[in-house]
């Protein structure tokens, strides 16, 4: 990097959001550099995961032919676990087996991010891996560049740009440094989930038999309740070509309160009677941990400052409901930030006021509309801890009672189940909770 070089935009982080910005800017002919601390883009990244691709399809229309995709998701399954039981909704549809494959594909991030970054380079962006950005450079309160860690300890390389797009992910230190994450939007154990994931190797035929899939079909199973010891979070299993991804994640403050570690949680999840048979005979070939922001619409950071924008996880753009679709939100935010910078370049003005068109684009799109709609989701779960830890697992066990074979007349069985349900929940508080749950989740 030549020190005196000045870019239209410097992007910190070459994940989905940063590279979506880089591609958008490079295609428009702006000079853009993406700096990535990993040895290559994706080297330090992990997710579950399903890559959601409505935005990718616009950026690279033929991506299904070129991208390193694992499987397209034909089955989604949402399971509630109690200590010994499971109650699940299994959704499979042949529509998901045809293009555009419901815009849902499993990928391995170390391969996908690398490929995506190469696409940005082909479009004209510069992507430099192995660069850790430690600080921002300010002039008269405006962000005008970055300081990257130098080769010798305590030294820095400076790089200047008309603006900096912070795409650093959930560990959003530069966002705080930019003054965009303050007070309740600062990182804390209450607004960060910590997750652990194992990649487990199994023969392709075993995966296909075990999960009732063929060819490139894939599944996404998500587990709640006892899957994470009743805390806010979930467990998951996703199928790749010849591996499966298995993991758990939950709110750091919950883990601290329960004095549990992620390792204990993962071991317990993997040993659950509904989960263990799905993993049988597999060999763990990878193990990693990562954070996820868990912020509501009302706790989002400021998304724009003078000469600076936040995208993706750094901006807390997470839909915490069942839908997730976080990679799509990350890429959309990257594209919108890119478009705002293109407009700023046309005006020759990179002030907060001009760059604020980014926020407007987010507000007008599914990104902030969805985050706003589910703004009460996490609050509801935090205010009603017994919902996940006690009441939902109770429903799983109640279902087992309902179907337990005996010579008790069915009329009595039904009466007993209703009585136990009412006793546990209390009729009025149940109605109130169901109403709150509906408002938060649907
Ligand atoms: C366990 C787990 C499961 C998930 N499952 C799913 C899923 O199934 N589907 C889904 O859509 N989403 C999922 N997510 C969320 C998804 O991974 C993120 O929302 C998405 O990666 C956000 O993209 P991003 O580009 O904003 O950040 P990231 O992908 O985190 O990229 C940030 C990049 O910035 C780099 N970086 C950070 N700091 C610096 C610095 N100072 N200098 C230089 N480079 C830096 C990092 O190395 C990284 O490459 C999951 C996340 C986790 C942790």
Coordinates of C-alpha atoms and ligand atoms in Angstrom, one line a residue:
X1 CA 0.0 0.0 0.0
X2 CA 1.5 3.4 -1.0
X3 CA 1.0 5.7 2.0
X4 CA 0.1 8.7 0.0
X5 CA -2.6 6.9 -1.9
X6 CA -6.2 8.1 -1.2
X7 CA -9.2 6.0 -1.9
X8 CA -12.8 6.9 -2.4
X9 CA -13.6 4.3 0.3
X10 CA -11.6 2.2 2.7
X11 CA -13.5 -0.9 3.9
X12 CA -12.5 -2.6 7.1
X13 CA -13.4 -6.3 6.9
X14 CA -13.8 -8.6 3.9
X15 CA -16.9 -10.5 5.1
X16 CA -20.2 -10.5 3.2
X17 CA -21.1 -6.9 4.1
X18 CA -17.7 -5.4 3.3
X19 CA -17.3 -7.3 0.0
X20 CA -20.8 -6.4 -1.1
X21 CA -19.8 -2.7 -0.6
X22 CA -16.5 -3.2 -2.4
X23 CA -18.3 -4.8 -5.4
X24 CA -20.9 -2.1 -5.6
X25 CA -18.3 0.7 -5.4
X26 CA -15.8 -1.0 -7.8
X27 CA -18.6 -1.7 -10.4
X28 CA -19.4 2.1 -10.3
X29 CA -15.7 2.8 -11.0
X30 CA -14.8 4.3 -7.6
X31 CA -11.4 3.5 -6.0
X32 CA -11.9 1.1 -3.1
X33 CA -9.8 -1.0 -0.9
X34 CA -10.9 -3.7 1.5
X35 CA -8.6 -4.5 4.4
X36 CA -8.9 -7.9 6.1
X37 CA -7.1 -9.1 9.2
X38 CA -7.4 -12.8 8.2
X39 CA -4.7 -14.5 6.2
X40 CA -7.2 -14.5 3.4
X41 CA -10.9 -13.4 3.3
X42 CA -12.9 -16.0 5.3
X43 CA -9.9 -17.4 7.1
X44 CA -11.3 -16.2 10.5
X45 CA -15.0 -16.4 9.6
X46 CA -17.5 -18.9 10.6
X47 CA -21.3 -19.2 10.6
X48 CA -23.9 -21.9 10.8
X49 CA -24.8 -21.7 8.1
X50 CA -27.2 -20.8 5.5
X51 CA -26.1 -18.1 3.0
X52 CA -29.2 -16.2 2.0
X53 CA -28.8 -15.0 -1.5
X54 CA -31.4 -12.5 -2.9
X55 CA -28.8 -9.7 -2.8
X56 CA -26.0 -11.9 -4.0
X57 CA -28.2 -12.9 -7.0
X58 CA -28.4 -9.2 -8.0
X59 CA -24.6 -8.6 -7.5
X60 CA -23.5 -11.8 -9.3
X61 CA -26.5 -13.2 -11.3
X62 CA -24.7 -16.5 -12.3
X63 CA -23.4 -17.2 -8.8
X64 CA -25.0 -20.6 -8.6
X65 CA -22.7 -21.7 -11.4
X66 CA -19.5 -20.2 -9.9
X67 CA -19.7 -19.9 -6.1
X68 CA -18.4 -22.7 -3.9
X69 CA -21.9 -23.7 -2.7
X70 CA -22.4 -26.9 -0.6
X71 CA -26.1 -27.7 -0.7
X72 CA -29.4 -25.9 -1.3
X73 CA -31.9 -26.1 1.6
X74 CA -35.0 -28.1 0.9
X75 CA -36.0 -28.9 4.5
X76 CA -36.2 -26.5 7.5
X77 CA -37.0 -28.0 10.8
X78 CA -37.7 -26.1 14.0
X79 CA -37.5 -28.3 17.2
X80 CA -38.4 -27.7 20.8
X81 CA -36.4 -29.9 23.1
X82 CA -37.2 -31.0 26.7
X83 CA -34.7 -33.1 28.6
X84 CA -35.9 -36.3 27.0
X85 CA -38.2 -35.2 24.2
X86 CA -38.6 -33.3 21.0
X87 CA -41.6 -31.6 19.3
X88 CA -40.8 -30.4 15.8
X89 CA -42.2 -28.7 12.8
X90 CA -40.6 -30.0 9.6
X91 CA -41.0 -28.0 6.4
X92 CA -40.1 -29.5 3.1
X93 CA -41.2 -28.3 -0.2
X94 CA -40.3 -29.2 -3.8
X95 CA -40.4 -25.5 -4.7
X96 CA -37.2 -25.2 -2.7
X97 CA -35.6 -27.8 -5.0
X98 CA -35.9 -25.5 -8.1
X99 CA -34.1 -22.3 -9.0
X100 CA -33.8 -19.9 -7.2
X101 CA -33.7 -22.7 -4.5
X102 CA -35.4 -20.4 -2.0
X103 CA -32.2 -18.3 -2.0
X104 CA -30.8 -20.6 0.8
X105 CA -27.5 -22.5 0.4
X106 CA -25.1 -24.0 2.9
X107 CA -21.5 -22.7 2.3
X108 CA -18.2 -23.0 4.1
X109 CA -17.2 -19.4 4.8
X110 CA -13.5 -19.9 4.3
X111 CA -14.2 -20.9 0.7
X112 CA -17.2 -18.6 0.0
X113 CA -15.7 -15.4 1.4
X114 CA -12.5 -16.0 -0.6
X115 CA -14.4 -16.5 -3.8
X116 CA -16.6 -13.4 -3.1
X117 CA -13.6 -11.3 -2.5
X118 CA -12.0 -12.4 -5.8
X119 CA -15.2 -11.2 -7.6
X120 CA -14.7 -7.8 -6.0
X121 CA -11.1 -7.8 -7.2
X122 CA -12.2 -8.8 -10.7
X123 CA -14.5 -5.7 -10.6
X124 CA -11.6 -3.5 -9.7
X125 CA -11.5 -3.4 -5.9
X126 CA -8.2 -3.9 -4.1
X127 CA -8.4 -6.5 -1.3
X128 CA -5.5 -6.8 1.1
X129 CA -5.6 -9.7 3.6
X130 CA -3.3 -9.9 6.6
X131 CA -4.0 -6.2 7.6
X132 CA -5.3 -5.5 11.1
X133 CA -6.9 -2.0 11.3
X134 CA -6.4 -0.8 14.9
X135 CA -7.7 2.8 14.7
X136 CA -9.3 5.5 12.6
X137 CA -7.8 8.8 11.6
X138 CA -9.9 11.9 12.4
X139 CA -9.5 15.4 11.1
X140 CA -11.8 18.1 12.5
X141 CA -14.1 15.4 13.8
X142 CA -14.4 13.7 10.4
X143 CA -13.0 10.2 9.7
X144 CA -10.4 10.5 6.9
X145 CA -8.5 7.2 7.1
X146 CA -7.3 4.2 9.1
X147 CA -4.3 3.1 11.0
X148 CA -3.2 -0.4 10.2
X149 CA -0.9 -2.4 12.6
X150 CA 2.7 -2.0 11.3
X151 CA 5.3 -4.8 11.1
X152 CA 7.2 -3.6 14.2
X153 CA 5.3 -3.5 17.5
X154 CA 3.8 -0.1 18.2
X155 CA 4.1 1.2 14.6
X156 CA 1.2 2.0 12.2
X157 CA 0.7 2.3 8.5
X158 CA -1.7 5.1 7.6
X159 CA -4.2 5.0 4.7
X160 CA -6.5 7.8 3.7
X161 CA -9.9 7.8 2.0
X162 CA -12.9 10.0 1.5
X163 CA -14.8 7.7 3.8
X164 CA -14.3 4.5 5.8
X165 CA -16.9 1.7 5.7
X166 CA -16.7 -0.3 9.0
X167 CA -17.5 -4.0 8.2
X168 CA -15.6 -5.5 11.1
X169 CA -18.3 -7.9 12.3
X170 CA -19.7 -8.5 15.7
X171 CA -16.5 -7.5 17.6
X172 CA -17.3 -3.9 16.8
X173 CA -14.4 -2.0 18.4
X174 CA -13.8 0.5 15.5
X175 CA -17.6 1.3 15.5
X176 CA -17.1 2.4 19.2
X177 CA -13.9 4.3 18.3
X178 CA -15.9 6.1 15.6
X179 CA -18.3 7.2 18.3
X180 CA -21.2 5.5 16.6
X181 CA -21.6 2.8 19.3
X182 CA -22.3 4.6 22.6
X183 CA -24.0 3.8 25.8
X184 CA -26.5 0.9 25.3
X185 CA -25.3 0.1 21.8
X186 CA -21.7 -0.5 23.1
X187 CA -20.8 -4.2 23.1
X188 CA -21.8 -6.0 26.3
X189 CA -22.7 -9.5 27.5
X190 CA -26.4 -8.5 27.2
X191 CA -26.2 -7.7 23.5
X192 CA -23.8 -10.4 22.2
X193 CA -24.4 -14.1 21.6
X194 CA -21.4 -16.4 21.7
X195 CA -21.5 -19.4 19.5
X196 CA -19.5 -22.6 19.0
X197 CA -19.5 -24.7 15.9
X198 CA -18.0 -28.1 15.0
X199 CA -17.6 -29.4 11.5
X200 CA -18.2 -33.1 11.5
X201 CA -17.1 -35.4 8.7
X202 CA -19.4 -38.1 7.5
X203 CA -19.6 -40.0 4.2
X204 CA -21.8 -38.3 1.7
X205 CA -24.1 -41.3 1.4
X206 CA -24.6 -41.4 5.2
X207 CA -25.5 -37.7 5.3
X208 CA -28.0 -38.2 2.5
X209 CA -29.6 -41.4 4.0
X210 CA -29.7 -39.9 7.5
X211 CA -31.3 -36.6 6.6
X212 CA -33.5 -38.0 3.7
X213 CA -31.9 -36.0 1.0
X214 CA -30.3 -36.6 -2.4
X215 CA -28.0 -34.9 -4.9
X216 CA -27.3 -31.4 -3.7
X217 CA -30.3 -31.2 -1.4
X218 CA -29.6 -30.0 2.2
X219 CA -31.3 -29.5 5.5
X220 CA -31.3 -26.9 8.2
X221 CA -32.4 -28.0 11.7
X222 CA -32.7 -25.5 14.5
X223 CA -33.3 -26.4 18.1
X224 CA -34.6 -24.4 21.1
X225 CA -35.4 -24.8 24.8
X226 CA -33.3 -27.6 26.4
X227 CA -31.0 -27.4 23.3
X228 CA -29.3 -24.5 25.1
X229 CA -30.4 -25.3 28.7
X230 CA -33.4 -23.0 28.3
X231 CA -31.3 -19.9 27.6
X232 CA -31.9 -17.3 24.9
X233 CA -30.2 -19.0 21.9
X234 CA -30.4 -22.1 19.8
X235 CA -28.7 -25.2 18.6
X236 CA -28.3 -26.1 14.9
X237 CA -27.4 -28.8 12.4
X238 CA -26.8 -28.0 8.7
X239 CA -25.6 -30.4 6.0
X240 CA -22.7 -29.6 3.7
X241 CA -21.6 -32.0 0.9
X242 CA -19.6 -34.4 3.1
X243 CA -19.7 -32.7 6.5
X244 CA -22.3 -31.5 8.8
X245 CA -22.1 -28.3 10.9
X246 CA -23.3 -28.6 14.5
X247 CA -23.3 -25.9 17.1
X248 CA -25.0 -23.9 19.8
X249 CA -25.1 -20.2 20.6
X250 CA -26.6 -18.2 23.5
X251 CA -26.5 -14.8 25.1
X252 CA -23.3 -14.2 27.0
X253 CA -25.1 -12.7 30.0
X254 CA -27.2 -15.9 30.3
X255 CA -24.1 -18.1 30.2
X256 CA -22.5 -16.0 32.9
X257 CA -25.6 -16.1 35.1
X258 CA -25.9 -19.9 34.7
X259 CA -22.1 -20.3 35.2
X260 CA -22.0 -22.5 32.1
X261 CA -19.4 -22.8 29.4
X262 CA -20.1 -23.2 25.7
X263 CA -18.3 -26.5 25.7
X264 CA -20.6 -28.0 28.3
X265 CA -23.6 -26.7 26.3
X266 CA -22.4 -28.2 23.0
X267 CA -21.6 -31.5 24.7
X268 CA -25.1 -31.7 26.2
X269 CA -26.7 -30.7 22.9
X270 CA -24.7 -33.4 21.0
X271 CA -25.7 -36.0 23.6
X272 CA -29.4 -35.2 23.5
X273 CA -31.4 -38.3 22.5
X274 CA -33.0 -36.5 19.5
X275 CA -29.6 -35.2 18.3
X276 CA -27.0 -37.9 19.0
X277 CA -28.2 -40.4 16.4
X278 CA -27.8 -37.7 13.7
X279 CA -24.1 -37.3 14.5
X280 CA -23.3 -40.9 15.1
X281 CA -19.9 -42.1 13.6
X282 CA -18.8 -38.6 12.6
X283 CA -15.3 -37.2 13.1
X284 CA -14.9 -33.6 14.3
X285 CA -12.5 -31.9 11.9
X286 CA -12.9 -28.3 12.9
X287 CA -13.9 -26.4 16.0
X288 CA -14.4 -22.6 16.3
X289 CA -16.2 -19.9 18.2
X290 CA -17.6 -16.5 17.2
X291 CA -19.9 -13.8 18.4
X292 CA -23.2 -12.6 17.0
X293 CA -24.8 -9.2 17.9
X294 CA -28.3 -9.5 19.4
X295 CA -29.6 -6.0 19.3
X296 CA -33.1 -4.7 18.8
X297 CA -34.2 -1.8 16.5
X298 CA -34.2 0.5 19.5
X299 CA -30.6 -0.3 20.5
X300 CA -29.0 0.0 17.1
X301 CA -25.9 2.2 16.9
X302 CA -25.8 5.3 14.8
X303 CA -25.2 4.0 11.4
X304 CA -23.5 7.0 9.9
X305 CA -21.0 9.7 10.9
X306 CA -18.9 12.3 9.0
X307 CA -16.9 10.2 6.6
X308 CA -17.9 6.8 8.2
X309 CA -20.6 4.2 7.8
X310 CA -21.3 0.9 9.7
X311 CA -22.5 -2.2 7.8
X312 CA -23.5 -5.8 8.6
X313 CA -22.9 -7.2 12.1
X314 CA -20.8 -4.1 13.0
X315 CA -24.1 -2.1 12.6
X316 CA -26.1 -4.8 14.5
X317 CA -28.2 -5.6 11.5
X318 CA -29.6 -8.8 12.8
X319 CA -33.2 -10.1 12.5
X320 CA -33.3 -12.1 15.8
X321 CA -36.6 -13.9 15.0
X322 CA -36.9 -17.3 13.4
X323 CA -36.0 -16.0 10.0
X324 CA -32.4 -14.9 10.7
X325 CA -31.4 -14.3 7.0
X326 CA -28.5 -12.3 8.5
X327 CA -26.1 -12.7 5.6
X328 CA -28.7 -11.2 3.3
X329 CA -29.1 -8.3 5.6
X330 CA -25.3 -7.9 5.8
X331 CA -25.0 -7.9 2.0
X332 CA -28.0 -5.5 1.5
X333 CA -26.4 -3.1 4.0
X334 CA -23.1 -3.3 2.1
X335 CA -24.8 -2.5 -1.2
X336 CA -26.8 0.4 0.3
X337 CA -23.7 1.8 1.9
X338 CA -21.9 1.5 -1.4
X339 CA -24.7 3.4 -3.2
X340 CA -24.7 6.2 -0.6
X341 CA -20.9 6.6 -1.1
X342 CA -21.4 6.7 -4.9
X343 CA -24.0 9.6 -4.4
X344 CA -21.6 11.3 -2.0
X345 CA -18.8 11.1 -4.6
X346 CA -21.1 12.7 -7.2
X347 CA -21.8 15.5 -4.8
X348 CA -18.2 15.7 -3.6
X349 CA -19.5 15.7 -0.1
X350 CA -18.9 12.8 2.4
X351 CA -20.5 14.5 5.4
X352 CA -22.8 12.7 7.8
X353 CA -25.8 14.5 6.2
X354 CA -25.0 13.3 2.7
X355 CA -24.1 9.8 3.8
X356 CA -27.4 9.5 5.7
X357 CA -29.1 8.4 2.5
X358 CA -27.7 5.0 3.6
X359 CA -30.0 5.0 6.7
X360 CA -32.9 6.0 4.5
X361 CA -32.2 3.1 2.1
X362 CA -32.1 0.7 5.0
X363 CA -35.4 2.0 6.5
X364 CA -37.1 1.7 3.1
X365 CA -36.0 -1.9 2.6
X366 CA -36.7 -5.2 4.2
X367 CA -33.5 -4.7 6.3
X368 CA -34.8 -2.2 8.8
X369 CA -38.5 -3.0 8.2
X370 CA -37.9 -6.5 9.5
X371 CA -35.6 -5.5 12.3
X372 CA -38.2 -3.0 13.4
X373 CA -41.1 -5.5 13.2
X374 CA -39.2 -7.9 15.5
X375 CA -38.0 -5.2 17.8
X376 CA -39.8 -6.8 20.8
X377 CA -38.5 -10.4 20.2
X378 CA -35.4 -10.4 22.4
X379 CA -37.1 -8.1 25.0
X380 CA -40.0 -10.7 25.3
X381 CA -37.5 -13.5 25.8
X382 CA -35.5 -11.6 28.4
X383 CA -38.6 -10.5 30.3
X384 CA -40.1 -14.0 30.3
X385 CA -37.1 -16.3 30.9
X386 CA -39.4 -19.2 32.0
X387 CA -40.9 -19.2 28.5
X388 CA -37.9 -21.0 27.0
X389 CA -36.5 -22.7 30.1
X390 CA -39.7 -24.1 31.5
X391 CA -42.9 -23.6 29.7
X392 CA -41.9 -24.7 26.2
X393 CA -40.1 -27.8 27.4
X394 CA -43.2 -28.6 29.5
X395 CA -45.3 -28.5 26.3
X396 CA -43.0 -31.0 24.7
X397 CA -43.5 -33.4 27.7
X398 CA -47.2 -32.7 27.7
X399 CA -47.4 -33.9 24.1
X400 CA -45.6 -37.1 25.1
X401 CA -48.3 -37.6 27.8
X402 CA -51.0 -37.1 25.2
X403 CA -49.7 -39.8 23.1
X404 CA -48.6 -42.2 25.8
X405 CA -50.4 -45.5 25.2
X406 CA -52.5 -46.7 28.2
X407 CA -55.9 -48.0 29.0
X408 CA -57.0 -44.7 30.5
X409 CA -60.0 -43.6 28.5
X410 CA -59.0 -40.8 26.0
X411 CA -61.5 -38.4 27.5
X412 CA -59.7 -38.6 30.8
X413 CA -56.3 -38.3 29.2
X414 CA -57.4 -35.1 27.4
X415 CA -58.9 -33.7 30.6
X416 CA -55.8 -34.4 32.5
X417 CA -53.5 -32.8 29.9
X418 CA -55.7 -29.6 29.8
X419 CA -55.7 -29.5 33.6
X420 CA -51.9 -29.8 33.9
X421 CA -51.4 -27.2 31.1
X422 CA -53.7 -24.7 32.9
X423 CA -52.1 -25.4 36.3
X424 CA -48.6 -24.8 34.9
X425 CA -49.4 -21.7 32.9
X426 CA -52.4 -20.1 34.7
X427 CA -55.2 -19.3 32.2
X428 CA -54.9 -15.5 32.4
X429 CA -51.1 -15.3 32.4
X430 CA -51.1 -17.8 29.6
X431 CA -53.4 -15.7 27.4
X432 CA -51.3 -12.6 28.2
X433 CA -48.0 -14.4 27.4
X434 CA -49.4 -15.8 24.2
X435 CA -50.5 -12.4 23.1
X436 CA -47.1 -10.9 24.0
X437 CA -45.4 -13.8 22.2
X438 CA -47.6 -13.3 19.1
X439 CA -46.7 -9.5 19.1
X440 CA -43.0 -10.3 19.4
X441 CA -42.7 -13.2 17.0
X442 CA -45.3 -13.1 14.3
Ligands
LIG1 C1 -22.2 -19.6 14.9 C2 -22.9 -18.7 13.9 C3 -23.9 -19.1 13.1 C4 -24.5 -18.2 12.1 N1 -25.4 -18.8 11.3 C5 -25.8 -18.0 10.3 C6 -26.7 -18.5 9.2 O1 -26.9 -19.7 9.2 N2 -27.1 -17.7 8.3 C7 -26.8 -16.4 8.3 O2 -27.3 -15.7 7.4 N3 -26.0 -15.8 9.2 C8 -25.5 -16.6 10.2 N4 -24.7 -16.1 11.1 C9 -24.4 -14.6 11.1 C10 -23.5 -14.2 10.0 O3 -22.3 -15.0 10.0 C11 -23.1 -12.8 10.1 O4 -24.2 -12.0 10.3 C12 -22.4 -12.3 8.8 O5 -21.2 -13.0 8.7 C13 -22.1 -10.8 8.9 O6 -21.2 -10.4 7.9 P1 -20.3 -9.2 8.1 O7 -19.6 -9.0 6.8 O8 -21.0 -8.0 8.7 O9 -19.2 -9.6 9.3 P2 -18.2 -10.8 9.3 O10 -18.6 -11.9 8.4 O11 -18.0 -11.1 10.7 O12 -16.9 -10.2 8.6 C14 -16.1 -9.3 9.3 C15 -14.7 -9.3 8.7 O13 -13.9 -8.3 9.3 C16 -12.7 -8.7 9.6 N5 -12.1 -7.8 10.6 C17 -12.6 -7.6 11.9 N6 -11.9 -6.7 12.5 C18 -11.0 -6.3 11.7 C19 -9.9 -5.3 11.8 N7 -9.8 -4.6 12.9 N8 -9.1 -5.2 10.7 C20 -9.2 -5.9 9.6 N9 -10.2 -6.8 9.4 C21 -11.1 -7.0 10.5 C22 -12.9 -10.2 10.1 O14 -11.8 -11.0 10.0 C23 -14.0 -10.6 9.1 O15 -13.5 -11.2 7.9 C24 -24.1 -16.9 12.1 C25 -23.1 -16.4 12.9 C26 -22.5 -17.3 13.8 C27 -21.3 -16.8 14.7

